[in-house]
Short mmCIF file of C-alpha atoms in Angstrom, two decimals:
data_model
loop_
_atom_site.label_atom_id
_atom_site.label_comp_id
_atom_site.label_asym_id
_atom_site.label_seq_id
_atom_site.Cartn_x
_atom_site.Cartn_y
_atom_site.Cartn_z
CA MET A 224 -1.98 -54.14 31.83
CA LEU A 225 -5.15 -54.97 29.92
CA PHE A 226 -5.42 -51.29 28.87
CA VAL A 227 -1.80 -51.28 27.71
CA GLY A 228 -2.38 -54.49 25.77
CA VAL A 229 -5.40 -53.03 24.03
CA MET A 230 -3.46 -49.87 23.11
CA LEU A 231 -0.58 -51.91 21.72
CA THR A 232 -3.04 -53.93 19.63
CA VAL A 233 -4.63 -50.72 18.26
CA LEU A 234 -1.21 -49.22 17.56
CA ALA A 235 -0.05 -52.37 15.78
CA ALA A 236 -3.21 -52.36 13.64
CA ALA A 237 -2.68 -48.71 12.77
CA MET A 238 0.92 -49.38 11.77
CA GLN A 239 -0.20 -52.31 9.66
CA ASP A 240 -2.75 -50.06 7.90
CA ALA A 241 -0.02 -47.48 7.33
CA ARG A 242 2.18 -50.12 5.76
CA ALA A 243 -0.75 -51.24 3.62
CA GLU A 244 -1.06 -47.69 2.18
CA PRO A 245 2.50 -46.39 1.83
CA ILE A 246 3.06 -42.62 1.55
CA ASN A 247 4.77 -41.57 -1.66
CA LYS A 248 7.05 -39.04 0.06
CA THR A 249 10.55 -40.37 0.92
CA VAL A 250 13.98 -39.01 1.78
CA PRO A 251 16.74 -39.47 -0.84
CA GLN A 252 17.78 -43.13 -0.83
CA THR A 253 20.30 -43.43 -3.66
CA GLN A 254 23.13 -41.45 -5.19
CA MET A 255 20.83 -40.62 -8.10
CA ASP A 256 18.21 -39.23 -5.71
CA MET A 257 20.82 -37.01 -4.10
CA GLN A 258 21.88 -35.64 -7.47
CA MET A 259 18.38 -34.48 -8.41
CA SER A 260 18.54 -30.87 -9.58
CA PHE A 261 16.59 -28.00 -11.13
CA ALA A 262 19.40 -27.61 -13.67
CA PRO A 263 17.53 -29.26 -16.61
CA LEU A 264 14.55 -26.98 -15.99
CA VAL A 265 16.75 -23.88 -15.77
CA THR A 266 18.60 -24.91 -18.94
CA LYS A 267 15.23 -25.08 -20.71
CA VAL A 268 13.79 -21.76 -19.48
CA ALA A 269 16.70 -19.42 -18.71
CA PRO A 270 17.65 -18.63 -22.35
CA ALA A 271 14.22 -16.99 -22.79
CA VAL A 272 14.60 -14.77 -19.71
CA VAL A 273 15.98 -11.32 -20.52
CA ASN A 274 17.42 -8.33 -18.73
CA ILE A 275 15.71 -5.02 -19.52
CA TYR A 276 17.59 -1.73 -19.33
CA THR A 277 15.69 1.55 -19.69
CA SER A 278 16.62 5.21 -19.71
CA ARG A 279 14.51 8.31 -19.54
CA THR A 280 15.17 12.04 -19.44
CA VAL A 281 13.75 13.99 -16.51
CA SER A 282 13.87 17.70 -15.74
CA ARG A 283 15.11 18.73 -12.32
CA VAL A 284 15.90 21.99 -10.56
CA VAL A 285 19.60 22.03 -9.69
CA SER A 286 20.50 24.51 -6.95
CA PRO A 287 23.43 24.87 -4.53
CA PHE A 288 20.89 25.36 -1.73
CA MET A 289 18.80 22.21 -2.36
CA ASN A 290 20.56 20.13 0.28
CA ASP A 291 21.04 22.95 2.75
CA PRO A 292 18.87 22.29 5.86
CA PHE A 293 18.25 26.02 6.47
CA PHE A 294 17.19 27.02 2.96
CA GLY A 295 15.51 23.64 2.46
CA GLN A 296 12.84 24.45 5.05
CA PHE A 297 11.81 27.49 2.98
CA PHE A 298 12.27 26.31 -0.59
CA GLY A 299 12.11 22.50 -0.27
CA ARG A 300 12.91 20.60 -3.44
CA GLN A 301 12.19 23.64 -5.60
CA GLY A 302 15.62 25.03 -4.80
CA PHE A 303 16.71 28.68 -4.65
CA GLY A 304 18.58 30.31 -7.45
CA GLY A 305 18.51 26.98 -9.30
CA ARG A 306 18.23 26.09 -12.94
CA MET A 307 16.12 23.52 -14.70
CA ARG A 308 18.37 20.81 -16.11
CA ASN A 309 17.72 17.55 -17.91
CA GLN A 310 19.09 14.41 -16.34
CA VAL A 311 19.08 10.82 -17.58
CA GLU A 312 17.74 8.16 -15.22
CA ASN A 313 18.54 4.50 -15.76
CA SER A 314 16.65 1.50 -14.36
CA LEU A 315 16.60 -2.23 -14.83
CA GLY A 316 14.18 -5.11 -14.69
CA SER A 317 13.50 -8.52 -16.17
CA GLY A 318 11.28 -10.02 -18.81
CA VAL A 319 10.57 -13.25 -20.65
CA ILE A 320 10.26 -14.05 -24.36
CA ILE A 321 7.01 -15.87 -25.18
CA ALA A 322 7.27 -16.04 -28.98
CA SER A 323 10.17 -16.82 -31.31
CA ASP A 324 9.72 -13.52 -33.20
CA GLY A 325 10.71 -11.57 -30.08
CA LEU A 326 7.55 -10.82 -28.08
CA VAL A 327 8.60 -10.02 -24.50
CA VAL A 328 6.38 -9.79 -21.41
CA THR A 329 7.44 -7.60 -18.49
CA ASN A 330 5.90 -5.28 -15.90
CA ALA A 331 4.51 -1.91 -16.97
CA HIS A 332 6.35 -0.20 -14.12
CA VAL A 333 9.67 -1.52 -15.46
CA ILE A 334 9.39 0.49 -18.70
CA ASP A 335 7.12 3.33 -17.52
CA GLY A 336 8.22 6.64 -19.05
CA ALA A 337 11.24 5.09 -20.79
CA ASP A 338 12.75 6.93 -23.76
CA GLU A 339 14.94 3.98 -24.71
CA ILE A 340 14.55 0.26 -23.96
CA LYS A 341 17.34 -2.27 -24.42
CA VAL A 342 16.89 -6.01 -23.97
CA VAL A 343 19.84 -8.32 -23.29
CA LEU A 344 19.56 -12.10 -23.62
CA GLY A 345 21.40 -14.59 -21.45
CA ASP A 346 23.82 -15.34 -24.30
CA GLY A 347 24.85 -11.69 -24.48
CA ARG A 348 22.87 -10.61 -27.55
CA GLU A 349 21.36 -7.13 -27.31
CA PHE A 350 18.24 -5.85 -29.04
CA THR A 351 16.42 -2.54 -29.16
CA ALA A 352 12.85 -2.95 -27.97
CA VAL A 353 9.70 -1.13 -29.01
CA LEU A 354 6.77 -0.81 -26.60
CA ALA A 355 3.86 -2.71 -28.17
CA LEU A 356 1.36 -2.35 -25.31
CA GLU A 357 1.44 -0.90 -21.82
CA ASP A 358 -1.48 -1.94 -19.62
CA GLU A 359 -1.56 0.13 -16.44
CA ALA A 360 -4.48 -1.76 -14.93
CA SER A 361 -2.66 -5.10 -14.79
CA ASP A 362 0.90 -3.67 -14.56
CA LEU A 363 1.89 -5.64 -17.66
CA ALA A 364 3.69 -4.51 -20.79
CA LEU A 365 4.58 -6.14 -24.10
CA LEU A 366 7.79 -5.37 -26.00
CA ARG A 367 8.70 -6.31 -29.55
CA LEU A 368 12.34 -6.82 -30.45
CA ASP A 369 13.96 -5.93 -33.75
CA THR A 370 15.48 -9.38 -34.39
CA ASP A 371 16.18 -8.92 -38.12
CA GLY A 372 14.56 -12.28 -38.76
CA ALA A 373 16.52 -14.24 -36.13
CA GLU A 374 14.52 -16.73 -34.09
CA LEU A 375 14.87 -16.37 -30.35
CA PRO A 376 14.44 -18.88 -27.51
CA TYR A 377 11.00 -18.67 -25.94
CA VAL A 378 8.77 -20.31 -23.35
CA SER A 379 5.04 -20.97 -23.22
CA LEU A 380 2.41 -19.79 -20.79
CA LYS A 381 0.75 -22.37 -18.56
CA PRO A 382 -2.59 -21.86 -16.73
CA SER A 383 -1.83 -20.85 -13.16
CA GLU A 384 -5.10 -22.50 -12.11
CA GLN A 385 -3.32 -25.84 -12.43
CA LEU A 386 -1.07 -24.86 -9.52
CA GLU A 387 -1.80 -25.98 -5.98
CA VAL A 388 -0.58 -24.48 -2.76
CA GLY A 389 2.65 -26.29 -1.93
CA ASP A 390 3.75 -26.84 -5.55
CA ILE A 391 7.40 -26.05 -6.24
CA VAL A 392 8.15 -23.08 -8.51
CA ILE A 393 11.26 -21.18 -9.55
CA ALA A 394 11.76 -17.45 -10.21
CA ILE A 395 14.32 -16.17 -12.70
CA GLY A 396 15.39 -12.56 -13.05
CA ASN A 397 18.10 -9.96 -12.56
CA PRO A 398 17.91 -8.91 -8.88
CA PHE A 399 19.89 -5.80 -7.95
CA GLY A 400 21.51 -5.94 -11.41
CA VAL A 401 23.92 -8.73 -10.38
CA GLY A 402 22.98 -10.86 -13.41
CA GLN A 403 20.58 -13.66 -14.15
CA THR A 404 19.64 -15.41 -10.92
CA VAL A 405 17.48 -18.45 -10.16
CA THR A 406 15.60 -18.96 -6.87
CA SER A 407 13.18 -21.68 -5.85
CA GLY A 408 10.26 -21.95 -3.47
CA ILE A 409 6.69 -23.08 -3.23
CA VAL A 410 3.31 -21.61 -4.04
CA SER A 411 2.32 -20.08 -0.70
CA ALA A 412 -1.20 -19.01 -1.72
CA GLN A 413 -3.44 -18.54 -4.73
CA GLY A 414 -5.67 -15.54 -5.42
CA ARG A 415 -4.17 -13.08 -2.94
CA SER A 416 -6.43 -10.01 -3.09
CA SER A 417 -5.64 -8.05 0.10
CA LEU A 418 -3.12 -5.86 -1.72
CA ASP A 419 -3.11 -2.61 -3.67
CA ILE A 420 -0.61 -3.29 -6.44
CA ASN A 421 -2.74 -3.01 -9.56
CA ASP A 422 -6.41 -2.61 -10.48
CA PHE A 423 -7.18 -6.32 -10.12
CA ASN A 424 -5.35 -7.34 -6.91
CA PHE A 425 -5.30 -11.03 -7.69
CA PHE A 426 -1.90 -12.68 -7.31
CA ILE A 427 0.04 -15.88 -6.85
CA GLN A 428 2.04 -15.71 -3.62
CA THR A 429 5.37 -17.51 -3.43
CA ASP A 430 8.32 -17.74 -1.06
CA ALA A 431 10.84 -18.01 -3.91
CA ALA A 432 13.26 -15.15 -3.26
CA ILE A 433 12.24 -12.11 -5.33
CA ASN A 434 14.19 -8.85 -5.07
CA PRO A 435 14.30 -5.49 -6.87
CA GLY A 436 15.24 -6.22 -10.47
CA ASN A 437 13.22 -9.44 -10.55
CA SER A 438 10.16 -7.47 -11.63
CA GLY A 439 8.90 -8.72 -14.98
CA GLY A 440 10.68 -12.06 -14.78
CA PRO A 441 8.83 -15.38 -14.97
CA LEU A 442 7.50 -17.61 -12.24
CA VAL A 443 7.98 -21.12 -13.64
CA ALA A 444 6.28 -24.44 -12.89
CA MET A 445 8.20 -27.72 -12.82
CA ASP A 446 7.29 -28.58 -16.41
CA GLY A 447 8.81 -25.32 -17.69
CA GLY A 448 5.55 -23.44 -18.22
CA VAL A 449 5.35 -19.80 -17.15
CA VAL A 450 2.54 -19.51 -14.60
CA GLY A 451 3.07 -15.90 -13.62
CA ILE A 452 5.07 -12.68 -13.95
CA ASN A 453 6.88 -11.62 -10.78
CA THR A 454 5.77 -8.13 -9.88
CA ALA A 455 6.14 -7.22 -6.20
CA ILE A 456 7.43 -8.22 -2.79
CA PHE A 457 6.45 -7.55 0.78
CA SER A 458 9.54 -6.10 2.42
CA ARG A 459 10.60 -3.88 5.29
CA ASP A 460 14.06 -3.02 3.95
CA GLY A 461 13.87 -3.67 0.20
CA GLY A 462 15.12 -7.26 0.42
CA SER A 463 13.21 -10.51 0.12
CA LEU A 464 11.30 -11.72 3.19
CA GLY A 465 9.87 -14.75 1.46
CA ILE A 466 6.62 -13.06 0.44
CA GLY A 467 6.53 -12.39 -3.28
CA PHE A 468 3.66 -11.86 -5.69
CA ALA A 469 3.20 -12.78 -9.34
CA ILE A 470 0.53 -11.81 -11.87
CA PRO A 471 -1.26 -15.01 -13.01
CA SER A 472 -0.60 -16.24 -16.55
CA GLU A 473 -4.33 -15.95 -17.42
CA MET A 474 -4.03 -12.17 -17.18
CA VAL A 475 -0.85 -12.25 -19.26
CA ALA A 476 -2.64 -14.28 -21.94
CA SER A 477 -5.50 -11.76 -22.08
CA VAL A 478 -3.04 -8.89 -22.59
CA VAL A 479 -1.25 -10.78 -25.38
CA ALA A 480 -4.58 -11.53 -27.08
CA ALA A 481 -5.65 -7.88 -26.82
CA GLU A 482 -2.41 -6.71 -28.43
CA GLN A 483 -2.80 -9.16 -31.29
CA GLU A 484 -6.45 -8.23 -31.89
CA GLY A 485 -6.00 -4.48 -31.42
CA LEU A 486 -8.27 -4.32 -28.36
CA SER A 487 -6.49 -1.59 -26.45
CA GLY A 488 -7.26 1.96 -25.45
CA ALA A 489 -5.67 5.00 -23.86
CA ARG A 490 -4.93 3.20 -20.57
CA GLY A 491 -4.15 -0.22 -22.02
CA VAL A 492 -6.28 -3.28 -22.68
CA LEU A 493 -9.98 -2.77 -23.38
CA ARG A 494 -11.64 -5.22 -20.98
CA PRO A 495 -15.23 -6.31 -20.32
CA TRP A 496 -17.30 -3.89 -18.29
CA LEU A 497 -19.57 -5.19 -15.54
CA GLY A 498 -21.08 -1.99 -14.18
CA VAL A 499 -21.17 -3.42 -10.68
CA THR A 500 -20.13 -2.45 -7.17
CA ALA A 501 -19.53 -5.55 -5.08
CA GLN A 502 -18.13 -6.58 -1.72
CA GLY A 503 -16.94 -9.74 -0.02
CA VAL A 504 -19.31 -11.96 1.95
CA THR A 505 -18.62 -12.00 5.68
CA ALA A 506 -19.72 -14.73 8.08
CA ASP A 507 -22.58 -12.51 9.30
CA ILE A 508 -23.76 -11.79 5.76
CA ALA A 509 -23.58 -15.46 4.83
CA GLU A 510 -25.67 -16.40 7.87
CA SER A 511 -28.28 -13.74 7.13
CA LEU A 512 -28.60 -14.96 3.53
CA GLY A 513 -28.72 -18.63 4.45
CA MET A 514 -25.41 -19.49 2.81
CA GLU A 515 -23.31 -22.37 4.12
CA LEU A 516 -19.95 -20.65 3.58
CA PRO A 517 -18.89 -16.96 3.61
CA SER A 518 -17.65 -16.73 0.03
CA GLY A 519 -18.63 -14.97 -3.16
CA ALA A 520 -19.20 -11.37 -4.27
CA LEU A 521 -22.25 -9.58 -2.88
CA ILE A 522 -23.72 -7.13 -5.41
CA ALA A 523 -24.15 -3.77 -3.69
CA ASP A 524 -25.05 -1.69 -6.75
CA LEU A 525 -25.68 -2.23 -10.47
CA HIS A 526 -25.36 0.29 -13.29
CA SER A 527 -28.52 0.57 -15.36
CA ALA A 528 -26.63 -0.67 -18.44
CA SER A 529 -24.81 -3.50 -16.65
CA PRO A 530 -24.71 -6.84 -18.54
CA LEU A 531 -25.30 -8.53 -15.18
CA ALA A 532 -28.55 -6.59 -14.83
CA ASP A 533 -29.51 -7.54 -18.38
CA ALA A 534 -28.96 -11.19 -17.45
CA GLY A 535 -31.34 -10.88 -14.50
CA LEU A 536 -29.05 -10.28 -11.51
CA LYS A 537 -30.15 -7.83 -8.82
CA THR A 538 -28.72 -5.95 -5.88
CA GLY A 539 -28.32 -8.39 -2.99
CA ASP A 540 -27.45 -11.39 -5.16
CA VAL A 541 -24.15 -13.17 -4.43
CA VAL A 542 -22.01 -14.20 -7.40
CA THR A 543 -20.48 -17.56 -6.50
CA ALA A 544 -18.83 -18.74 -9.74
CA VAL A 545 -17.73 -17.42 -13.15
CA ASN A 546 -17.28 -19.87 -16.00
CA GLY A 547 -17.26 -22.76 -13.56
CA ARG A 548 -14.59 -21.22 -11.29
CA ALA A 549 -15.62 -20.60 -7.69
CA ILE A 550 -15.50 -16.96 -6.59
CA ARG A 551 -14.06 -16.18 -3.18
CA ASP A 552 -14.53 -12.41 -3.16
CA ALA A 553 -15.23 -9.34 -5.30
CA ALA A 554 -11.61 -9.11 -6.49
CA GLU A 555 -11.73 -12.61 -7.93
CA MET A 556 -15.01 -11.90 -9.74
CA LYS A 557 -13.40 -8.85 -11.35
CA PHE A 558 -10.31 -10.86 -12.30
CA ARG A 559 -12.28 -13.77 -13.82
CA MET A 560 -14.47 -11.49 -15.92
CA ALA A 561 -11.44 -9.43 -17.04
CA THR A 562 -10.01 -12.48 -18.80
CA VAL A 563 -13.17 -13.12 -20.87
CA PRO A 564 -12.87 -11.77 -24.46
CA ILE A 565 -15.29 -8.98 -25.32
CA GLY A 566 -18.26 -10.30 -27.30
CA GLU A 567 -18.23 -13.76 -25.74
CA GLU A 568 -20.70 -15.13 -23.21
CA THR A 569 -19.73 -16.70 -19.91
CA SER A 570 -21.74 -18.54 -17.29
CA VAL A 571 -22.31 -16.80 -13.97
CA GLU A 572 -23.66 -18.65 -10.96
CA PHE A 573 -25.27 -16.68 -8.13
CA PHE A 574 -27.15 -17.24 -4.91
CA ARG A 575 -30.57 -15.72 -4.28
CA ALA A 576 -33.36 -16.50 -1.80
CA GLY A 577 -31.83 -19.71 -0.56
CA ARG A 578 -30.91 -21.34 -3.84
CA SER A 579 -28.27 -21.20 -6.57
CA ARG A 580 -29.04 -20.05 -10.10
CA SER A 581 -27.06 -19.78 -13.34
CA VAL A 582 -27.26 -17.33 -16.25
CA LYS A 583 -25.28 -16.41 -19.35
CA VAL A 584 -23.64 -12.98 -19.28
CA GLU A 585 -22.22 -11.24 -22.35
CA ALA A 586 -18.84 -9.57 -22.00
CA ILE A 587 -19.32 -6.02 -23.32
CA ALA A 588 -17.08 -2.97 -23.73
CA PRO A 589 -17.77 0.05 -21.50
CA PRO A 590 -20.72 1.92 -23.09
CA ASP A 591 -19.92 5.36 -24.46
CA ASP A 592 -23.45 6.49 -23.66
CA PRO A 593 -24.64 9.17 -23.11
CA PRO A 594 -22.36 10.72 -25.77
CA ARG A 595 -19.45 12.46 -24.06
CA GLU A 596 -19.72 15.63 -26.21
CA ALA A 597 -16.20 16.77 -25.31
CA THR A 598 -16.20 20.57 -25.23
CA GLN A 599 -13.26 22.94 -24.73
CA LEU A 600 -14.31 25.90 -22.62
CA SER A 601 -13.13 29.41 -23.37
CA GLY A 602 -14.07 32.92 -22.37
CA GLN A 603 -13.93 35.16 -19.30
CA HIS A 604 -14.65 32.63 -16.58
CA PRO A 605 -12.61 30.46 -14.17
CA LEU A 606 -13.05 27.24 -16.21
CA SER A 607 -11.49 28.68 -19.35
CA GLY A 608 -8.97 26.19 -20.72
CA ALA A 609 -10.74 23.08 -19.43
CA THR A 610 -12.16 20.40 -21.72
CA VAL A 611 -15.26 18.80 -20.22
CA GLY A 612 -17.60 16.02 -21.27
CA ASN A 613 -20.63 14.04 -20.19
CA LEU A 614 -19.65 11.26 -17.80
CA ASN A 615 -20.35 7.73 -19.00
CA PRO A 616 -18.85 4.25 -18.35
CA ALA A 617 -16.28 4.53 -21.14
CA VAL A 618 -15.03 7.89 -19.85
CA ALA A 619 -14.95 6.62 -16.27
CA ILE A 620 -12.80 3.61 -17.26
CA GLU A 621 -10.45 5.77 -19.34
CA LEU A 622 -9.87 8.08 -16.37
CA GLY A 623 -9.50 5.22 -13.90
CA LEU A 624 -12.65 6.05 -11.92
CA GLY A 625 -13.96 2.48 -11.73
CA GLU A 626 -17.44 1.23 -12.57
CA ALA A 627 -19.62 3.18 -10.15
CA ASP A 628 -22.94 4.45 -11.52
CA MET A 629 -21.84 8.08 -11.83
CA GLU A 630 -23.49 10.79 -13.88
CA GLY A 631 -22.84 14.42 -14.67
CA VAL A 632 -20.04 16.38 -16.34
CA ILE A 633 -16.38 15.56 -15.87
CA VAL A 634 -13.16 17.45 -16.59
CA LEU A 635 -11.30 15.56 -19.35
CA GLU A 636 -8.28 17.81 -19.92
CA VAL A 637 -6.87 21.08 -18.65
CA ALA A 638 -4.63 23.38 -20.71
CA ARG A 639 -1.39 24.40 -19.02
CA ASN A 640 -1.21 27.94 -17.63
CA SER A 641 -4.95 28.42 -18.16
CA SER A 642 -7.46 29.82 -15.67
CA ALA A 643 -8.89 26.34 -15.13
CA ALA A 644 -5.43 24.87 -14.37
CA ARG A 645 -5.43 26.76 -11.06
CA LEU A 646 -8.73 25.25 -9.97
CA VAL A 647 -9.55 21.86 -11.49
CA ARG A 648 -7.80 18.81 -12.93
CA PRO A 649 -8.81 15.81 -15.07
CA GLY A 650 -11.22 13.55 -13.20
CA ASP A 651 -13.02 16.32 -11.30
CA ILE A 652 -16.80 16.10 -11.58
CA LEU A 653 -18.69 19.40 -11.81
CA VAL A 654 -21.60 19.56 -9.38
CA GLU A 655 -22.71 23.22 -9.39
CA ILE A 656 -21.79 26.49 -11.09
CA ASN A 657 -23.26 29.60 -9.48
CA ASN A 658 -25.87 27.48 -7.67
CA LYS A 659 -26.98 25.80 -10.90
CA SER A 660 -26.96 22.01 -10.72
CA ILE A 661 -24.85 20.45 -13.48
CA ASP A 662 -26.25 17.32 -15.15
CA ASP A 663 -24.91 17.63 -18.71
CA ILE A 664 -22.85 19.82 -21.04
CA GLY A 665 -25.86 22.04 -21.75
CA ASP A 666 -26.08 22.96 -18.06
CA VAL A 667 -22.40 23.98 -18.07
CA MET A 668 -22.79 26.27 -21.07
CA GLN A 669 -25.90 27.92 -19.60
CA ALA A 670 -24.22 28.48 -16.23
CA LEU A 671 -21.09 30.01 -17.78
CA ASP A 672 -23.20 32.38 -19.89
CA ARG A 673 -24.64 33.92 -16.72
CA PRO A 674 -21.85 35.10 -14.40
CA GLY A 675 -22.90 35.92 -10.86
CA HIS A 676 -23.06 39.50 -9.61
CA MET A 677 -20.65 38.74 -6.78
CA GLY A 678 -18.29 36.48 -8.74
CA TRP A 679 -18.24 32.75 -9.39
CA GLY A 680 -19.31 29.84 -7.22
CA LEU A 681 -17.97 26.42 -8.14
CA VAL A 682 -18.76 23.05 -6.52
CA PHE A 683 -17.02 19.91 -7.77
CA ASN A 684 -16.22 16.38 -6.64
CA ARG A 685 -12.63 15.19 -6.50
CA GLY A 686 -11.81 11.66 -5.42
CA GLY A 687 -15.14 11.29 -3.63
CA GLN A 688 -14.81 14.57 -1.72
CA THR A 689 -16.92 17.64 -2.49
CA ARG A 690 -15.07 20.95 -2.77
CA GLU A 691 -16.56 24.43 -2.95
CA LEU A 692 -14.81 27.53 -4.27
CA ILE A 693 -15.96 31.14 -4.23
CA LEU A 694 -14.09 33.39 -6.71
CA ARG A 695 -14.59 37.13 -6.61
#
């Protein structure tokens, strides 16, 4: 009984403490509480959300045997006795207006390859859109509408970093083409990087229902600010399973700034180059380095021209923060640096030999050094028709090869129906020609001037794999 009495006393004290510090979360108590709605928020944002309709012309082989199971096993999709015909493909997506003069943000994959783009507002107005910028790396695109001077409804971007896991958000778009649709949910996670959706792999995860057609639409915070652009879902059957992903607004802002300042290239936005190969920090690595927590980006390799190297970082250092923002892994380091304007400096904190340090790092464009010396090859040899150049960071970024410290000669273009078209393709790195090691354009020209007695020997690297060809 004494034990029970003591427990009751403790419980009563705990309840009294709980009453002394009331929790701010309550169930609806009044009629007004029960009538709370997202309607005012939707009324504010929805007019700026648009439906995007695209069309493109594709060439296909049309054959009466294409769907025949017997002939299909021999001719596949090529058909037999078929003719090449042009067909028009239509697709749809969503977007959001972020400026009154008609600047629209959407996903790059929504308008990829489109011959015609039409944008329809919620009030029924239709506008022809012109592609202002397509950024493959971030899967973002900017459209400009021909408004003839009319001002359009628009919304503003809000830093996604102000979100917390558990915050309520809404998604607006045109799923399955049924018309503008609003769904709500919470922020399930920040900085998701275990995906392979774009070059940065850094996303807001939400359980607001997102379906095909929502791509390019906004993810909206409770104050009406756009914190992300809905871009992908995890699904087994094409429908929403409560796992959706949005590109953070910081990346959207960097794309808008690049378009306004003319900082774009062949593949989209020209972003800062780090010249680094990095990996996440595991528990074992953290213990071996004397770190308290397994977080940060471990530098595995640095390009000789890397701005990180210029600032004093070395292989084996762990980058822990960029511009005051903690870094969880290599993907987040890449994302944070990608949003820094070229020419500006940012602070980088790193861990080395048991203590933290901080340096200033300049955001630089990918160096076009050594000079690429693009050369179109011609003559009686197997590489006739290929355009090759010296490999440098700028070329590597343009061809989507990443920031690895690669050297040598790379194939830039290949003419159709040429001798080279049967052997190589853009992005292949020449290693040897007739047993001669290839380091620069001069080596290529010397090797091609001296054909072998027994034919041609060609060694090249494609996608990290070495291939060898003997041509007689």
